[in-house]
Backbone as a ProteinNet text record, in pm:
[ID]
protein_1_A
[PRIMARY]
MEGNGNTNKDSRHEPKKRTATDEIKETISSAYRKLENWIRPKKGQPLFLQIVMFILKLPVLLLLLLLSPVLLVVLLLVFLIAL
[TERTIARY]
12169.2	12003.8	12183.6	12212.6	12285.8	12136.6	12256.1	12178.4	12057.3	12109.1	12046	12102	12226.4	12321	12379	12412.5	12514.8	12688.6	12685.7	12783	12928	13003.9	13181.3	13210.1	13130	13110.8	13027.4	12994.2	12867.1	12934.5	13019.9	13126.8	13035.4	12962.8	12835.9	12892.3	12889.6	12876.3	13039.4	13149.6	13304.1	13355.3	13444.1	13507	13577.2	13625.6	13762.6	13896.1	13934.7	14054	14151.9	14255.3	14316.3	14483.2	14548.4	14718.9	14749.9	14858.2	14973.6	15056.8	15045.8	15079.4	14926.2	14831.1	14658.8	14759.7	14759.8	14741.4	14860.2	15014.7	15056.6	15037.4	14978.3	14912	14839	14764.6	14632.4	14726	14802	14859.8	14921.7	14984.5	15098.5	15050.7	14913.1	14792.5	14720.3	14718.9	14626.2	14697.8	14851.5	14955.5	14942.8	14947.3	14974.7	14924.5	14788.1	14615.8	14622.6	14686.4	14716.3	14795.7	14881	15011.6	15009.2	14890.8	14855.3	14782.5	14663	14568.7	14642.6	14794.9	14840.5	14918.3	14909.4	15049.9	14919.1	14804.9	14736.8	14721.4	14715.1	14642.8	14457	14473.3	14364.1	14256.2	14131.2	14110.3	14013.7	14042.7	13997.6	14146.1	14224	14347	14345.9	14455.9	14500.1	14615.5	14540.2	14698.3	14837.6	14851.3	15008.5	15053.5	14932.4	14987.5	14993	14862.3	14984.7	15028.3	15028.1	15230.1	15361.9	15366.8	15454.2	15430.3	15262.7	15286.9	15313.9	15334.9	15418	15575.6	15568.6	15718.7	15767.1	15732.4	15749.8	15736.9	15662	15596	15646.6	15750.2	15797.1	15922.9	15970.2	16058.8	16018.8	15932.2	15855.4	15720.6	15690.4	15675.7	15774.5	15895.3	16059.7	16093.2	15985.8	16033.8	15978.2	15868.9	15690.5	15757.9	15773.1	15838.8	15967.1	16074.6	16138.4	16115.5	16062.6	15983.1	15906.5	15818.7	15733.9	15765.6	15649.6	15658.9	15736.6	15601.2	15583.5	15731.8	15835.5	15955.5	16017.8	16038.8	16113.4	16158.4	16017.7	16014	16019.1	15950	16060.9	16229.7	16320.3	16424.2	16452.6	16383	16452.7	16443.7	16334.1	16342	16424	16455.9	16538	16715	16685.3	16846.6	16832.3	16740.1	16751.5	16782.1	16671.8	16714.4	16876.8	16969.3	17042.7	17118.7	17136.4	17226	17242.5
25491.3	25469.9	25359.3	25364.9	25233.2	25102.4	25013.1	24965.5	24909.4	24786	24767	24805.4	24871.6	24951.8	24806	24654.4	24608.7	24621.8	24732.5	24745	24746.6	24751.3	24754.5	24955.6	25022	25181.3	25226.3	25123.5	25124.4	25096.4	25192	25158	25221.9	25167.8	25188	25081.2	24966.1	24849.2	24816.4	24861.5	24788.6	24853.1	24803.9	24874.2	24963.5	25036.4	25151	25060.8	25082	25067.7	25178.8	25109.9	25203	25172.7	25247.7	25244.1	25213.2	25190.1	25165.3	25298.2	25401.1	25488.1	25536.8	25508.3	25548.5	25465.9	25363	25247.4	25335.8	25305.5	25350.9	25480.3	25563	25695.5	25652.5	25588.3	25544.5	25462.9	25442.8	25354.9	25419	25499.4	25599.4	25653	25713.6	25813.7	25777.2	25645.3	25532.7	25556.1	25512.7	25494.8	25563.1	25724.9	25821.5	25833.5	25830.5	25826.2	25787.7	25634.4	25553.8	25574.8	25677.9	25713.1	25830.9	25912.5	26011.3	26015.9	25912.3	25874.5	25797.7	25722.2	25720.1	25787.9	25885.1	25971.7	26041.4	26088.2	26166.4	26077.4	26161.1	26115.3	26105.2	25939.7	25946.1	26003.9	25999	26118.1	26062.3	25994.7	25884.8	25876.6	25921.1	25863.9	25980.2	25948.5	26014.1	26132.6	26252.2	26357	26290.4	26271.4	26222	26107.3	26037.1	25903.3	25949.1	26076.6	26178.5	26155.4	26258.1	26343.2	26211.7	26134.3	25993.8	26002.3	25897.4	25843.2	25954.8	26097.4	26178.9	26145.9	26168.6	26148	26020.7	25896.4	25790.4	25768.5	25874.9	25872.4	25983.9	26161.3	26232.3	26142	26067.2	26078.3	26019.4	25933	25912.4	26040.7	26143.6	26270.8	26356.7	26380.4	26475.8	26341.9	26230	26202.6	26223.2	26251.7	26270	26418.4	26480.1	26635.2	26665.7	26591.8	26584.4	26495	26443.2	26394.2	26457.5	26551.4	26651.9	26735.6	26742.3	26823.2	26996.3	27000.7	27154.6	27221.5	27099	27162.9	27208.2	27080.7	27071.9	27211.7	27214.7	27356.7	27488.1	27467.7	27627.9	27612.9	27489.8	27479.4	27494.2	27453.7	27491.4	27673.3	27750.4	27889.1	27950.4	27919.5	27931.3	27927.4	27817.3	27817.1	27930.2	27959.4	28037.3	28171.8	28229	28335.8	28374.2	28250.1	28260.2	28293.7	28285.5	28257.8	28384.1
-358.7	-277.3	-229	-102.6	-12.7	-46.4	-12.3	16.3	134.9	171.5	367.4	454.9	401.5	560.7	571.6	447.1	542.7	423.3	356.4	310.7	460	366.9	426.2	472.4	416.8	454.3	675	632.3	746.1	889.8	925.3	1059	1143.9	1140.6	1366.1	1413.5	1367.1	1396.7	1425.7	1377.4	1371	1522	1604.3	1713.7	1642.3	1712	1660.9	1683.4	1585.2	1638.4	1673.6	1789	1829.6	1781.4	1801.2	1773	1892.7	1827.7	2011.8	2080.5	1988.7	2022.4	2160.3	2118.8	2144.8	2306.2	2276.5	2451.6	2469.1	2482.5	2583.7	2608	2525.4	2615.8	2774.8	2709.4	2799.4	2886.4	2895.8	2964.8	3140.2	3052.5	3156.1	3198.1	3148.5	3201.3	3340.6	3289.7	3376.1	3523.4	3455.2	3569.5	3670.6	3553.3	3652.9	3770.1	3711.8	3775.3	3955.2	3924.5	3949.7	4098.5	4045.6	4112.4	4238.7	4140.1	4232.6	4299.7	4308.6	4422.4	4512.5	4469.3	4601.3	4729.7	4598.3	4717.3	4817.4	4776.1	4848.6	4966.4	5108.5	5154.2	5188.5	5268.2	5342.3	5437	5389.3	5514.3	5660.7	5644.7	5770.9	5849.2	5772.3	5868.7	5952.1	6074.7	6228.8	6142.6	6167.9	6118.4	6127.9	6220	6240.2	6132.3	6108.6	6063.6	5856.5	5919.1	5774.4	5685.6	5824	5789.9	5796.1	5851.5	5832.4	5697.2	5674.3	5572	5460	5462.9	5347.6	5309.8	5472.2	5429.4	5392.1	5386.2	5329.3	5226.2	5151.4	5024.5	4970	5002.2	4974.9	4839	4832.4	4762.5	4630.5	4654.3	4494.8	4458.5	4509	4490.9	4457.7	4406.4	4436.2	4266	4274.1	4132.4	4020.4	4036.9	3990	3941	4050	4021.4	3948.1	3930.7	3880.5	3696.4	3720.7	3563.2	3494.9	3574.3	3496.7	3428.1	3283.9	3215.7	3220.4	3298.8	3312.7	3366.3	3481.9	3544.7	3449.4	3303.5	3187.5	3153.1	3126.9	3005.6	3091.7	3257.1	3344.4	3324.5	3324.1	3315.3	3203.8	3104.8	2973.5	2927.1	2972.6	2989.6	3080.7	3194.7	3249.5	3207.9	3133.7	3041.7	2946.4	2899.1	2751.8	2793	2887.9	2933.4	2982.1	3066.2	3177.7	3006.4	2865.2	2805.8	2737.5
[MASK]
+++++++++++++++++++++++++++++++++++++++++++++++++++++++++++++++++++++++++++++++++++

């Protein structure tokens, strides 16, 4: 039987240790979510302003699409099929 529960095996009170990979993934995903929310139009704005803001934000959207892993996979498949 275990003693009074104050052993090192009791991990309920220890904070979870995070690796550097987890921190990097979380930082990238939170930055991506912020950028995604920034790209979306605001519902209270007039339509003309939404269109103008979309045109101004379009280069960022295109950059996100170029860096998208889905696009890279599709391009890789097209390249392999073309061989």
